[in-house]
C-alpha cells in the first residue's frame, strides 16, 4: 500500500519544487512578479536544496533544477519555456531513463526518426520540475524501435505489437514507447478503440492541454510542439480538458484533473469544472468499473498532497458520484501537515464517517483488495467501539480484547485521525506496547505446575495476560501465585 521509496521521494521532490517555485512566483502581484521572481527563486533554492539533499534525491535532478532556477529559465506564469534544452531534460533523469533518452535522441538525430517526448515529462520540463516517468511517441513501429533500444542497452522490453506499445524495463525504470495513435470511444466510459495515426491525433486524444505537448528529440533546444495551448495554460496555471465531452468519454479524467490541479497548484478552468459537474450529474461515473476508480484512488494516495486532492474531489461531488456516502471531508482535513502518510491513512479518513453497510458497499464498488477492505471495515468498527476504549475507568485488558484481531493499519490511522486524545493515546499504546505483552509463564510451565493439558491452559494464559496488562501481576512469582490461585479455585 506504500509507494516504493523512489516514487515517494520523487513525489516529495516535485512537491517541493512546484510549491517553492510556482507557488511563490504566482502569488506575487502581477507588477512585481518579474522583479521578485529572482529573489523568490534564490530563497526557494536554499530551502529546496537542503531539503532535497536531505532526501537523498538524485544530484543531477537537483543541479538541473537549480541551474534552471539560477538562469531564470524556470517558467513563471508570465514566461513559459517554449524551447527546452535536451541536455537539461537528460540531467534530471535517473540512470536508466538517461540511457533510453540518449539512445532515442541519437537515433532521432542520425536517422531522422520522428520520435518525441510527450505528455507529463514535457509538462514537467516546461515547469522545470523533474519528470516522473518518460513517455515517447514514434510515428512508426514503436515496438520495433523499443526492441532495438533494449538490445543496444542490454535491458528488457515488453512489447505489445497489436497495440503498438512497448515498455523498456531498465534498471528501476520503465519507459513507454508507443506508436502515435488516434482514439475513439464507442460508448461513454468504455475503453477507447485505437488506431495508428499522426502526432497531431496522438496529442488530441490526451486528457488536458498541459499534457498534450510534445518535444522533438533533435537539436540542442527544440521548440515545444503545443497545438492545444498547453504553454499558455501553464502560464495561467490552468487545467483544461481538450474538448467538452472529455469527461463523459473517460470519467476517470475527473480524478486526473484534480490530481494535477492540486499537485501543481493550478486551477481547473471554469468550463472544465462545468463539464465535470455535468458529467457527474448525468451519472457517467456509474459506468466506470470499480478497478478503474480504485486505480485513480491509488494514484492519489501516492501523491504528497493526497488529502487536498480528496477534499477537492469531495467538494466537487466526485467521490459522492463513486458512492453517495463519500461526502464528508472533515477527517481528511486532519491529515494536513502530517508526514509519511500511507494509503491506509486516507482510506481510514474516508471510512470514519461511513456506516458499516456503506463501508461494505464502498469496498464492493471499488473492488478493494483484502488489505484495503480490512482497513475500511476495521476503521468503522473502531469508530463504533471508541466509547468503550476511551472510557475513564476502562481496564487495559478490556482495551486489548476489544482491539484484538483488528487491522494494525486501521488502528494506527484511527489514532492519527482521532480528535479524542484518550482514544488516540490508547490505540497508539496498544500498538507500541500492549499488543506485545505476553505472560512470562508458558503452556509448558503451566503443565509442569499441574494444569491439565487442554483448553484450560489457554484460558489460564489469557487470564495471566489480562492480569499482567492490568498491573495485577508484575513478575514470574506473581504469575505463579495467580496460577496456583486459579488451580485451587477450579478444584
Ligand atoms: P504523472 O506525472 O502523474 O506521471 P503523466 O502526465 O505522466 O503524469 P500518466 O498517467 O503517466 O501521466 O499518463 C501519461 C500521459 O498519457 C498523460 O500525460 C496524458 O497525456 C496521457 N493520458 C494518461 N491518461 C489519460 C486519460 N485517461 N485520457 C487521456 N490521456 C491520458
Short mmCIF file of C-alpha atoms and ligand atoms in Angstrom, two decimals:
data_model
loop_
_atom_site.label_atom_id
_atom_site.label_comp_id
_atom_site.label_asym_id
_atom_site.label_seq_id
_atom_site.Cartn_x
_atom_site.Cartn_y
_atom_site.Cartn_z
CA UNK A 1 0.00 0.00 0.00
CA UNK A 2 3.01 2.32 0.33
CA UNK A 3 4.73 3.67 -2.75
CA UNK A 4 8.26 2.42 -3.45
CA UNK A 5 10.85 4.79 -1.91
CA UNK A 6 11.91 6.15 -5.31
CA UNK A 7 8.40 7.32 -6.10
CA UNK A 8 7.76 8.70 -2.64
CA UNK A 9 10.99 10.72 -2.91
CA UNK A 10 10.07 11.94 -6.36
CA UNK A 11 6.63 12.95 -5.21
CA UNK A 12 8.15 14.97 -2.37
CA UNK A 13 10.77 16.47 -4.68
CA UNK A 14 8.18 17.53 -7.21
CA UNK A 15 6.01 18.93 -4.47
CA UNK A 16 8.88 20.94 -3.03
CA UNK A 17 9.90 22.43 -6.32
CA UNK A 18 6.42 23.16 -7.55
CA UNK A 19 5.35 24.78 -4.29
CA UNK A 20 8.63 26.56 -3.73
CA UNK A 21 8.75 27.97 -7.20
CA UNK A 22 5.42 28.13 -8.97
CA UNK A 23 3.58 28.97 -5.76
CA UNK A 24 5.91 31.76 -4.69
CA UNK A 25 6.12 33.40 -8.10
CA UNK A 26 2.46 33.02 -8.84
CA UNK A 27 1.38 34.57 -5.57
CA UNK A 28 3.37 37.76 -6.25
CA UNK A 29 1.29 40.67 -7.54
CA UNK A 30 1.48 41.00 -11.33
CA UNK A 31 3.57 44.18 -11.41
CA UNK A 32 6.28 42.93 -9.08
CA UNK A 33 6.38 39.38 -10.35
CA UNK A 34 9.26 39.89 -12.75
CA UNK A 35 11.49 41.73 -10.29
CA UNK A 36 10.69 39.46 -7.36
CA UNK A 37 10.90 36.21 -9.21
CA UNK A 38 14.71 36.11 -8.89
CA UNK A 39 14.70 36.66 -5.11
CA UNK A 40 11.94 34.15 -4.54
CA UNK A 41 13.89 31.63 -6.54
CA UNK A 42 17.06 32.18 -4.54
CA UNK A 43 15.35 31.55 -1.22
CA UNK A 44 13.43 28.66 -2.70
CA UNK A 45 16.78 27.27 -3.88
CA UNK A 46 18.24 27.34 -0.39
CA UNK A 47 15.26 25.74 1.28
CA UNK A 48 14.80 23.30 -1.58
CA UNK A 49 18.46 22.30 -1.83
CA UNK A 50 18.75 21.45 1.84
CA UNK A 51 15.53 19.52 1.75
CA UNK A 52 16.46 17.66 -1.42
CA UNK A 53 19.92 16.75 -0.20
CA UNK A 54 18.29 15.50 2.99
CA UNK A 55 16.00 13.32 0.93
CA UNK A 56 18.94 11.79 -0.90
CA UNK A 57 17.47 12.81 -4.23
CA UNK A 58 19.44 12.27 -7.47
CA UNK A 59 22.06 15.06 -7.57
CA UNK A 60 21.60 15.52 -11.30
CA UNK A 61 17.98 16.36 -10.66
CA UNK A 62 18.96 18.93 -8.05
CA UNK A 63 21.65 20.50 -10.20
CA UNK A 64 19.32 20.58 -13.18
CA UNK A 65 16.63 22.28 -11.17
CA UNK A 66 18.98 24.77 -9.57
CA UNK A 67 20.53 25.55 -12.96
CA UNK A 68 17.10 26.37 -14.29
CA UNK A 69 16.32 28.47 -11.24
CA UNK A 70 19.59 30.39 -11.33
CA UNK A 71 19.41 31.31 -15.01
CA UNK A 72 15.85 32.44 -14.52
CA UNK A 73 14.87 29.78 -17.02
CA UNK A 74 12.18 28.28 -14.82
CA UNK A 75 8.89 29.05 -16.46
CA UNK A 76 6.89 31.51 -14.46
CA UNK A 77 3.24 32.12 -15.14
CA UNK A 78 4.47 35.01 -17.30
CA UNK A 79 7.23 33.26 -19.21
CA UNK A 80 6.65 29.61 -20.02
CA UNK A 81 9.60 27.92 -21.71
CA UNK A 82 8.99 27.24 -25.36
CA UNK A 83 12.46 25.91 -26.12
CA UNK A 84 13.70 23.13 -23.90
CA UNK A 85 17.33 22.13 -23.56
CA UNK A 86 17.53 18.37 -24.10
CA UNK A 87 20.72 18.24 -22.01
CA UNK A 88 18.80 19.73 -19.09
CA UNK A 89 15.99 17.24 -19.52
CA UNK A 90 18.56 14.43 -19.50
CA UNK A 91 20.22 15.96 -16.43
CA UNK A 92 17.04 15.47 -14.39
CA UNK A 93 16.66 11.80 -15.23
CA UNK A 94 17.72 8.64 -13.45
CA UNK A 95 20.43 6.40 -14.95
CA UNK A 96 18.14 4.03 -16.87
CA UNK A 97 15.99 6.85 -18.19
CA UNK A 98 19.05 8.78 -19.38
CA UNK A 99 20.29 5.77 -21.35
CA UNK A 100 16.95 5.40 -23.17
CA UNK A 101 16.60 9.15 -23.67
CA UNK A 102 20.11 9.43 -25.17
CA UNK A 103 19.66 6.38 -27.38
CA UNK A 104 16.41 7.78 -28.81
CA UNK A 105 17.96 11.22 -29.17
CA UNK A 106 20.90 9.76 -31.13
CA UNK A 107 18.54 7.80 -33.39
CA UNK A 108 16.30 10.84 -33.93
CA UNK A 109 19.32 12.89 -34.98
CA UNK A 110 21.17 10.26 -37.03
CA UNK A 111 18.23 8.55 -38.71
CA UNK A 112 15.70 11.39 -38.72
CA UNK A 113 13.42 9.21 -36.62
CA UNK A 114 10.14 11.02 -35.80
CA UNK A 115 10.24 10.24 -32.08
CA UNK A 116 9.01 12.69 -29.43
CA UNK A 117 8.92 13.05 -25.70
CA UNK A 118 5.23 13.57 -24.88
CA UNK A 119 2.74 14.27 -22.12
CA UNK A 120 3.76 14.59 -18.46
CA UNK A 121 7.54 14.84 -18.96
CA UNK A 122 7.12 17.75 -21.39
CA UNK A 123 4.76 19.50 -18.98
CA UNK A 124 7.29 18.93 -16.18
CA UNK A 125 10.20 20.15 -18.34
CA UNK A 126 8.27 23.35 -19.07
CA UNK A 127 7.58 23.75 -15.37
CA UNK A 128 11.19 22.98 -14.51
CA UNK A 129 10.44 20.02 -12.28
CA UNK A 130 11.91 16.53 -12.71
CA UNK A 131 9.78 14.11 -14.70
CA UNK A 132 8.24 11.11 -13.03
CA UNK A 133 8.10 8.67 -15.94
CA UNK A 134 9.22 9.08 -19.53
CA UNK A 135 6.75 8.63 -22.38
CA UNK A 136 7.81 8.66 -26.02
CA UNK A 137 5.71 8.61 -29.15
CA UNK A 138 7.00 7.40 -32.51
CA UNK A 139 5.34 7.99 -35.84
CA UNK A 140 6.04 4.42 -36.86
CA UNK A 141 6.62 0.99 -35.37
CA UNK A 142 7.27 1.73 -31.68
CA UNK A 143 7.62 -1.91 -30.54
CA UNK A 144 10.36 -2.48 -33.17
CA UNK A 145 12.18 0.69 -32.10
CA UNK A 146 11.89 -0.21 -28.41
CA UNK A 147 13.29 -3.68 -29.12
CA UNK A 148 16.33 -2.14 -30.87
CA UNK A 149 16.94 0.25 -27.98
CA UNK A 150 16.61 -2.57 -25.46
CA UNK A 151 19.10 -4.65 -27.41
CA UNK A 152 21.57 -1.76 -27.53
CA UNK A 153 21.20 -1.16 -23.78
CA UNK A 154 21.06 -4.85 -22.89
CA UNK A 155 17.84 -4.45 -20.96
CA UNK A 156 14.37 -5.98 -21.05
CA UNK A 157 11.48 -4.86 -23.20
CA UNK A 158 7.81 -5.80 -23.11
CA UNK A 159 6.17 -5.29 -26.48
CA UNK A 160 2.51 -5.34 -27.50
CA UNK A 161 2.70 -5.27 -31.31
CA UNK A 162 -1.10 -5.36 -31.58
CA UNK A 163 -1.44 -2.15 -29.59
CA UNK A 164 1.74 -0.57 -30.96
CA UNK A 165 3.13 -0.13 -27.45
CA UNK A 166 6.31 -1.14 -25.69
CA UNK A 167 7.80 -0.73 -22.25
CA UNK A 168 11.56 -0.64 -21.88
CA UNK A 169 12.43 -2.06 -18.50
CA UNK A 170 15.81 -0.67 -17.47
CA UNK A 171 17.32 -0.68 -14.00
CA UNK A 172 14.47 0.51 -11.78
CA UNK A 173 12.73 2.42 -14.57
CA UNK A 174 10.06 1.63 -17.11
CA UNK A 175 9.97 3.82 -20.19
CA UNK A 176 6.96 3.80 -22.52
CA UNK A 177 7.50 3.97 -26.26
CA UNK A 178 4.24 3.93 -28.22
CA UNK A 179 3.13 4.35 -31.79
CA UNK A 180 1.28 7.64 -32.36
CA UNK A 181 -2.42 6.80 -32.20
CA UNK A 182 -5.91 8.05 -32.62
CA UNK A 183 -8.61 7.07 -30.12
CA UNK A 184 -12.36 6.88 -30.32
CA UNK A 185 -14.82 5.95 -27.61
CA UNK A 186 -17.51 3.53 -28.81
CA UNK A 187 -19.63 4.46 -25.75
CA UNK A 188 -19.11 6.78 -22.76
CA UNK A 189 -16.87 5.30 -20.10
CA UNK A 190 -15.76 2.37 -22.27
CA UNK A 191 -12.14 1.74 -23.13
CA UNK A 192 -11.16 3.51 -26.36
CA UNK A 193 -10.65 1.93 -29.76
CA UNK A 194 -7.20 2.87 -31.06
CA UNK A 195 -5.52 3.03 -34.44
CA UNK A 196 -2.08 4.22 -35.56
CA UNK A 197 -2.06 7.84 -36.61
CA UNK A 198 -0.22 11.18 -36.62
CA UNK A 199 1.41 13.13 -33.80
CA UNK A 200 -1.44 15.68 -34.05
CA UNK A 201 -4.03 12.94 -33.45
CA UNK A 202 -1.95 11.50 -30.66
CA UNK A 203 -1.82 14.83 -28.84
CA UNK A 204 -5.51 15.48 -29.49
CA UNK A 205 -6.53 12.26 -27.67
CA UNK A 206 -4.93 13.38 -24.41
CA UNK A 207 -6.63 14.45 -21.23
CA UNK A 208 -5.57 18.07 -20.70
CA UNK A 209 -3.86 20.77 -22.74
CA UNK A 210 -0.91 20.79 -20.33
CA UNK A 211 -0.42 17.08 -21.06
CA UNK A 212 -0.86 17.44 -24.82
CA UNK A 213 2.55 18.79 -25.77
CA UNK A 214 5.46 17.06 -27.47
CA UNK A 215 9.18 17.70 -27.62
CA UNK A 216 11.20 16.60 -30.69
CA UNK A 217 14.49 14.91 -29.83
CA UNK A 218 16.61 16.80 -32.36
CA UNK A 219 18.85 19.82 -31.87
CA UNK A 220 20.06 21.24 -28.55
CA UNK A 221 16.92 23.10 -27.52
CA UNK A 222 13.96 22.12 -29.67
CA UNK A 223 10.70 24.03 -29.59
CA UNK A 224 7.77 22.50 -27.71
CA UNK A 225 5.01 21.35 -30.06
CA UNK A 226 1.89 22.79 -28.49
CA UNK A 227 -1.18 22.61 -30.71
CA UNK A 228 -3.68 22.89 -27.84
CA UNK A 229 -2.47 25.87 -25.84
CA UNK A 230 -0.69 23.89 -23.11
CA UNK A 231 2.01 26.52 -22.66
CA UNK A 232 -0.48 29.29 -22.19
CA UNK A 233 -2.47 27.13 -19.75
CA UNK A 234 0.73 26.52 -17.80
CA UNK A 235 1.31 30.27 -17.81
CA UNK A 236 -2.22 30.77 -16.48
CA UNK A 237 -1.91 27.81 -14.12
CA UNK A 238 -4.96 26.19 -15.64
CA UNK A 239 -6.10 22.60 -16.10
CA UNK A 240 -8.32 22.41 -19.14
CA UNK A 241 -9.73 19.42 -20.99
CA UNK A 242 -9.24 19.18 -24.72
CA UNK A 243 -12.93 19.04 -25.61
CA UNK A 244 -16.13 19.39 -23.64
CA UNK A 245 -17.17 15.71 -23.69
CA UNK A 246 -13.78 14.58 -22.46
CA UNK A 247 -15.08 13.55 -19.02
CA UNK A 248 -18.05 11.69 -20.47
CA UNK A 249 -15.70 9.71 -22.71
CA UNK A 250 -13.45 8.90 -19.80
CA UNK A 251 -14.80 9.86 -16.35
CA UNK A 252 -11.50 8.85 -14.70
CA UNK A 253 -10.11 12.08 -16.16
CA UNK A 254 -12.10 13.91 -13.47
CA UNK A 255 -9.75 12.44 -10.87
CA UNK A 256 -6.77 13.23 -13.06
CA UNK A 257 -7.87 16.87 -13.35
CA UNK A 258 -8.00 17.20 -9.58
CA UNK A 259 -4.71 15.39 -9.16
CA UNK A 260 -2.84 17.78 -11.48
CA UNK A 261 -4.65 20.83 -10.15
CA UNK A 262 -3.66 20.14 -6.58
CA UNK A 263 -0.20 18.80 -7.33
CA UNK A 264 0.79 21.78 -9.46
CA UNK A 265 -1.14 24.42 -7.54
CA UNK A 266 -3.19 25.15 -10.68
CA UNK A 267 -6.95 25.74 -11.07
CA UNK A 268 -9.32 23.66 -13.15
CA UNK A 269 -10.79 26.12 -15.65
CA UNK A 270 -14.41 27.16 -15.08
CA UNK A 271 -15.53 25.48 -18.33
CA UNK A 272 -13.83 22.27 -17.31
CA UNK A 273 -15.42 22.44 -13.85
CA UNK A 274 -18.82 22.86 -15.53
CA UNK A 275 -18.12 19.83 -17.73
CA UNK A 276 -17.09 17.88 -14.68
CA UNK A 277 -20.27 18.75 -12.77
CA UNK A 278 -22.40 17.95 -15.82
CA UNK A 279 -20.68 14.56 -16.17
CA UNK A 280 -21.35 13.77 -12.52
CA UNK A 281 -24.98 14.89 -12.61
CA UNK A 282 -25.56 12.82 -15.75
CA UNK A 283 -24.44 9.69 -13.88
CA UNK A 284 -21.46 8.80 -16.08
CA UNK A 285 -19.45 7.79 -13.02
CA UNK A 286 -21.70 4.75 -12.73
CA UNK A 287 -20.37 3.20 -15.92
CA UNK A 288 -16.76 3.16 -14.73
CA UNK A 289 -15.58 -0.15 -13.29
CA UNK A 290 -14.51 -0.40 -9.67
CA UNK A 291 -11.00 -1.35 -10.73
CA UNK A 292 -10.58 1.82 -12.78
CA UNK A 293 -11.85 4.03 -9.95
CA UNK A 294 -9.64 2.22 -7.47
CA UNK A 295 -6.58 2.81 -9.64
CA UNK A 296 -7.34 6.54 -9.55
CA UNK A 297 -7.57 6.44 -5.75
CA UNK A 298 -4.29 4.58 -5.69
CA UNK A 299 -2.60 7.26 -7.81
CA UNK A 300 -3.93 9.95 -5.50
CA UNK A 301 -2.78 8.08 -2.39
CA UNK A 302 0.74 8.11 -3.85
CA UNK A 303 0.80 11.92 -4.07
CA UNK A 304 2.26 14.03 -1.30
CA UNK A 305 -0.84 16.28 -1.26
CA UNK A 306 -3.33 13.43 -1.44
CA UNK A 307 -5.54 14.79 1.34
CA UNK A 308 -6.05 18.03 -0.60
CA UNK A 309 -6.97 16.11 -3.73
CA UNK A 310 -9.53 14.01 -1.87
CA UNK A 311 -11.00 17.08 -0.18
CA UNK A 312 -11.31 18.78 -3.56
CA UNK A 313 -12.88 15.63 -5.05
CA UNK A 314 -15.43 15.65 -2.24
CA UNK A 315 -16.05 19.37 -2.73
CA UNK A 316 -16.81 18.80 -6.39
CA UNK A 317 -19.11 15.88 -5.61
CA UNK A 318 -16.84 13.43 -7.41
CA UNK A 319 -16.43 10.99 -4.53
CA UNK A 320 -20.17 11.05 -3.93
CA UNK A 321 -20.55 10.02 -7.56
CA UNK A 322 -18.47 6.95 -6.78
CA UNK A 323 -20.55 6.27 -3.64
CA UNK A 324 -23.04 8.75 -2.12
CA UNK A 325 -21.70 8.27 1.41
CA UNK A 326 -18.26 9.60 0.42
CA UNK A 327 -19.20 13.20 1.10
CA UNK A 328 -17.55 14.21 4.38
CA UNK A 329 -14.09 15.73 4.15
CA UNK A 330 -13.59 16.62 7.82
CA UNK A 331 -11.40 13.61 8.74
CA UNK A 332 -9.21 14.27 5.69
CA UNK A 333 -8.53 17.81 6.86
CA UNK A 334 -6.92 16.36 9.99
CA UNK A 335 -4.19 14.88 7.78
CA UNK A 336 -2.99 18.33 6.69
CA UNK A 337 0.66 18.78 7.65
CA UNK A 338 1.18 15.11 8.56
CA UNK A 339 4.18 13.35 7.06
CA UNK A 340 4.72 9.77 5.99
CA UNK A 341 1.08 9.08 5.22
CA UNK A 342 0.11 5.79 3.61
CA UNK A 343 -2.92 4.60 1.68
CA UNK A 344 -4.39 3.25 4.92
CA UNK A 345 -4.48 6.77 6.43
CA UNK A 346 -6.52 8.09 3.51
CA UNK A 347 -8.76 5.04 3.44
CA UNK A 348 -9.40 5.42 7.15
CA UNK A 349 -10.16 9.13 6.75
CA UNK A 350 -12.71 8.24 4.09
CA UNK A 351 -14.12 5.43 6.22
CA UNK A 352 -14.65 7.30 9.51
CA UNK A 353 -17.99 8.90 8.54
CA UNK A 354 -19.35 5.68 6.99
CA UNK A 355 -21.83 3.22 8.46
CA UNK A 356 -20.79 -0.46 8.34
CA UNK A 357 -23.25 -1.01 5.46
CA UNK A 358 -21.84 1.94 3.49
CA UNK A 359 -18.34 0.64 4.14
CA UNK A 360 -19.26 -2.74 2.66
CA UNK A 361 -20.77 -1.06 -0.38
CA UNK A 362 -17.75 1.16 -0.94
CA UNK A 363 -15.47 -1.88 -0.70
CA UNK A 364 -17.55 -3.69 -3.26
CA UNK A 365 -17.93 -0.67 -5.56
CA UNK A 366 -14.17 -0.17 -5.68
CA UNK A 367 -13.44 -3.89 -5.71
CA UNK A 368 -10.95 -3.25 -2.92
CA UNK A 369 -8.19 -5.79 -2.32
CA UNK A 370 -8.41 -7.61 1.01
CA UNK A 371 -5.94 -5.37 2.86
CA UNK A 372 -7.69 -2.14 1.85
CA UNK A 373 -11.13 -3.62 2.59
CA UNK A 374 -9.89 -4.61 6.06
CA UNK A 375 -8.68 -1.07 6.78
CA UNK A 376 -12.04 0.34 5.73
CA UNK A 377 -14.06 -2.19 7.72
CA UNK A 378 -11.93 -2.08 10.88
CA UNK A 379 -11.79 1.73 10.91
CA UNK A 380 -15.59 1.73 11.02
CA UNK A 381 -15.53 -0.91 13.79
CA UNK A 382 -13.08 1.28 15.72
CA UNK A 383 -15.45 4.23 15.47
CA UNK A 384 -18.21 2.07 16.93
CA UNK A 385 -16.14 0.84 19.85
CA UNK A 386 -14.39 4.13 20.57
CA UNK A 387 -16.56 4.97 23.64
CA UNK A 388 -15.58 1.65 25.16
CA UNK A 389 -11.89 2.27 24.54
CA UNK A 390 -11.79 5.86 25.72
CA UNK A 391 -13.97 5.44 28.82
CA UNK A 392 -12.45 6.79 32.07
CA UNK A 393 -12.09 3.52 34.03
CA UNK A 394 -11.57 1.03 31.23
CA UNK A 395 -9.04 -1.67 32.02
CA UNK A 396 -6.08 -2.14 29.69
CA UNK A 397 -7.07 -5.79 29.28
CA UNK A 398 -10.53 -4.71 28.09
CA UNK A 399 -8.99 -2.33 25.55
CA UNK A 400 -6.75 -5.12 24.28
CA UNK A 401 -9.65 -7.58 23.98
CA UNK A 402 -11.67 -5.02 22.03
CA UNK A 403 -8.77 -4.37 19.64
CA UNK A 404 -7.71 -7.98 19.25
CA UNK A 405 -7.81 -9.09 15.62
CA UNK A 406 -8.36 -5.60 14.20
CA UNK A 407 -6.04 -4.41 11.45
CA UNK A 408 -2.91 -2.62 12.72
CA UNK A 409 -3.02 -0.08 9.88
CA UNK A 410 -6.63 0.76 10.71
CA UNK A 411 -5.70 1.19 14.37
CA UNK A 412 -2.68 3.39 13.55
CA UNK A 413 -4.71 5.50 11.15
CA UNK A 414 -7.59 5.85 13.62
CA UNK A 415 -5.12 7.01 16.29
CA UNK A 416 -3.74 9.58 13.86
CA UNK A 417 -7.18 10.80 12.86
CA UNK A 418 -8.90 10.82 16.23
CA UNK A 419 -9.87 14.12 17.83
CA UNK A 420 -10.30 12.32 21.13
CA UNK A 421 -6.92 12.28 22.92
CA UNK A 422 -7.70 9.35 25.24
CA UNK A 423 -8.84 7.17 22.33
CA UNK A 424 -5.79 8.10 20.21
CA UNK A 425 -3.38 7.54 23.09
CA UNK A 426 -4.79 4.12 23.94
CA UNK A 427 -4.72 2.97 20.33
CA UNK A 428 -1.11 4.09 19.98
CA UNK A 429 -0.15 2.47 23.28
CA UNK A 430 -1.82 -0.76 22.18
CA UNK A 431 0.28 -0.92 19.01
CA UNK A 432 3.51 0.13 20.68
CA UNK A 433 3.35 -1.77 23.97
CA UNK A 434 0.25 -3.67 24.99
CA UNK A 435 -0.02 -5.80 21.87
CA UNK A 436 3.46 -7.18 22.54
CA UNK A 437 2.86 -8.07 26.20
CA UNK A 438 2.99 -11.83 26.98
CA UNK A 439 2.93 -13.70 30.33
CA UNK A 440 6.34 -14.95 31.47
CA UNK A 441 4.94 -18.41 32.05
CA UNK A 442 4.38 -20.64 29.04
CA UNK A 443 1.95 -23.53 28.43
CA UNK A 444 4.73 -25.93 29.39
CA UNK A 445 5.23 -24.10 32.70
CA UNK A 446 1.51 -24.42 33.44
CA UNK A 447 1.51 -28.15 32.70
CA UNK A 448 4.52 -28.60 34.99
CA UNK A 449 2.54 -26.76 37.66
CA UNK A 450 -0.26 -29.33 37.30
CA UNK A 451 -2.65 -27.66 34.86
CA UNK A 452 -4.20 -30.44 32.76
CA UNK A 453 -3.48 -30.36 29.01
CA UNK A 454 -6.41 -28.90 27.08
CA UNK A 455 -8.44 -25.73 26.88
CA UNK A 456 -7.67 -24.79 30.47
CA UNK A 457 -4.04 -23.98 29.54
CA UNK A 458 -5.21 -21.37 27.05
CA UNK A 459 -7.78 -19.94 29.45
CA UNK A 460 -5.23 -19.53 32.24
CA UNK A 461 -2.71 -17.96 29.88
CA UNK A 462 -5.37 -15.43 28.87
CA UNK A 463 -6.15 -14.67 32.49
CA UNK A 464 -2.45 -14.24 33.20
CA UNK A 465 -2.13 -11.86 30.29
CA UNK A 466 -5.09 -9.78 31.47
CA UNK A 467 -3.67 -9.64 34.98
CA UNK A 468 -0.28 -8.58 33.62
CA UNK A 469 -1.82 -5.89 31.39
CA UNK A 470 -3.87 -4.54 34.29
CA UNK A 471 -0.81 -4.45 36.56
CA UNK A 472 -2.11 -7.15 38.93
CA UNK A 473 0.99 -9.32 38.50
CA UNK A 474 4.45 -7.94 37.94
CA UNK A 475 6.89 -10.85 37.84
CA UNK A 476 7.09 -14.61 37.43
CA UNK A 477 6.49 -15.19 41.11
CA UNK A 478 3.27 -13.21 40.93
CA UNK A 479 2.18 -15.17 37.87
CA UNK A 480 2.85 -18.48 39.63
CA UNK A 481 0.82 -17.31 42.64
CA UNK A 482 -2.06 -16.41 40.37
CA UNK A 483 -1.91 -19.77 38.57
CA UNK A 484 -2.00 -21.61 41.90
CA UNK A 485 -4.95 -19.48 42.96
CA UNK A 486 -6.80 -20.36 39.73
CA UNK A 487 -5.99 -24.07 40.12
CA UNK A 488 -7.27 -24.14 43.70
CA UNK A 489 -10.32 -22.07 42.63
CA UNK A 490 -11.09 -24.69 39.96
CA UNK A 491 -10.57 -27.77 42.14
P1 LIG B 1 2.46 11.83 -13.82
O1 LIG B 1 3.33 12.99 -13.57
O2 LIG B 1 1.39 11.64 -12.82
O3 LIG B 1 3.19 10.55 -14.19
P2 LIG B 1 1.71 11.86 -16.54
O4 LIG B 1 1.16 13.06 -17.25
O5 LIG B 1 3.00 11.31 -17.00
O6 LIG B 1 1.69 12.31 -15.06
P3 LIG B 1 0.44 9.25 -16.96
O7 LIG B 1 -0.72 8.71 -16.22
O8 LIG B 1 1.74 8.56 -16.89
O9 LIG B 1 0.57 10.76 -16.51
O10 LIG B 1 -0.01 9.39 -18.48
C1 LIG B 1 0.91 9.78 -19.49
C2 LIG B 1 0.21 10.68 -20.49
O11 LIG B 1 -0.84 9.95 -21.13
C3 LIG B 1 -0.50 11.90 -19.87
O12 LIG B 1 0.38 12.98 -19.78
C4 LIG B 1 -1.61 12.16 -20.85
O13 LIG B 1 -1.13 12.87 -21.95
C5 LIG B 1 -1.97 10.77 -21.32
N1 LIG B 1 -3.08 10.18 -20.55
C6 LIG B 1 -3.00 9.40 -19.46
N2 LIG B 1 -4.21 9.03 -19.04
C7 LIG B 1 -5.09 9.58 -19.88
C8 LIG B 1 -6.51 9.55 -20.00
N3 LIG B 1 -7.26 8.90 -19.11
N4 LIG B 1 -7.07 10.23 -21.03
C9 LIG B 1 -6.30 10.89 -21.93
N5 LIG B 1 -4.97 10.96 -21.86
C10 LIG B 1 -4.36 10.31 -20.87
#
